[in-house]
Amino acid sequence: MLIGSLSSIAQIQLQLTPIVAANFVVVNTLANFFGRMITGRAVDKLGETRTLLVILTLTIIGLAGLRFATSIAMFTIFLIILGASFGGVLVVFPTLTEKTFGQKFSGTNYGIMFFGYAIGALIGPQIATLSMNQTAGTQAYNGSYLVAIGVAVIGILIDLYLIHQGIGRHTTSTD
């Protein structure tokens, strides 16, 4: 939802020009990249489901922070948190898919998981637009942030179920 609407969000929320707002796309991309690098290590240490729990929690923090951001600095900080979290999801999903559904057909299963991710990328910007309140001025996207936070909360509930089922648990050779 954020990637497709980021420049527009920054323009409206921070009252920036399109050129300045476009720089946030670069910030998000860099945060996404570094999030992927960091998350790989976290998965190795914590396991997939616990890492996903951290990612979804940081997603909520990032979204809530963006919702209340009134300065470029504050917006940038929370965008970095959110962008890094978003990048981390793509690191967790392949191994989590394999641990959840088994190694057989793991490529096909991950393809199906990624298809769901693609659907989210397709409808996310539309949800952002539909939940946007054009008459709210700089707070026009508050509803969009709340929808995204709600989706992350649902993700946490699903992840807690997976943790309870013992899926994605970190194991060592001594376990």
C-alpha angles and dihedrals in degrees: 000000000000101000095057093046103032099107092046092047092051092046093052101034098042096025093236131158116257091251094053092042091052089065088071089066087061092047090051092048093051092046089049091053095049091044089059092051094049096042093057089062092045091054089052091052104035106022128243103285096046091047089049089051089055091046094051092046090051088047090057091047091049093048094046090048092049090049091060098034112125100165134057091241094052092044090050094050094051092041089056090052091048095043092050090049092049091052090050093059090066090055095050100044101067096053093037090053091051093048092047099046102021134251095280108094090002091146092053092044092050089048088056091047090049090049088060088051090052091052088053089052089051098048098031096080090045090053089049090053094045093048093045117108107211092191093058095079113206090003094057093120098049091105091050091053090050092051090051091047088051091053090050090051089053087050090053091051091051090046092050088053090052090049090050089051090052095245117149093012114162111247134185132198089263095056 
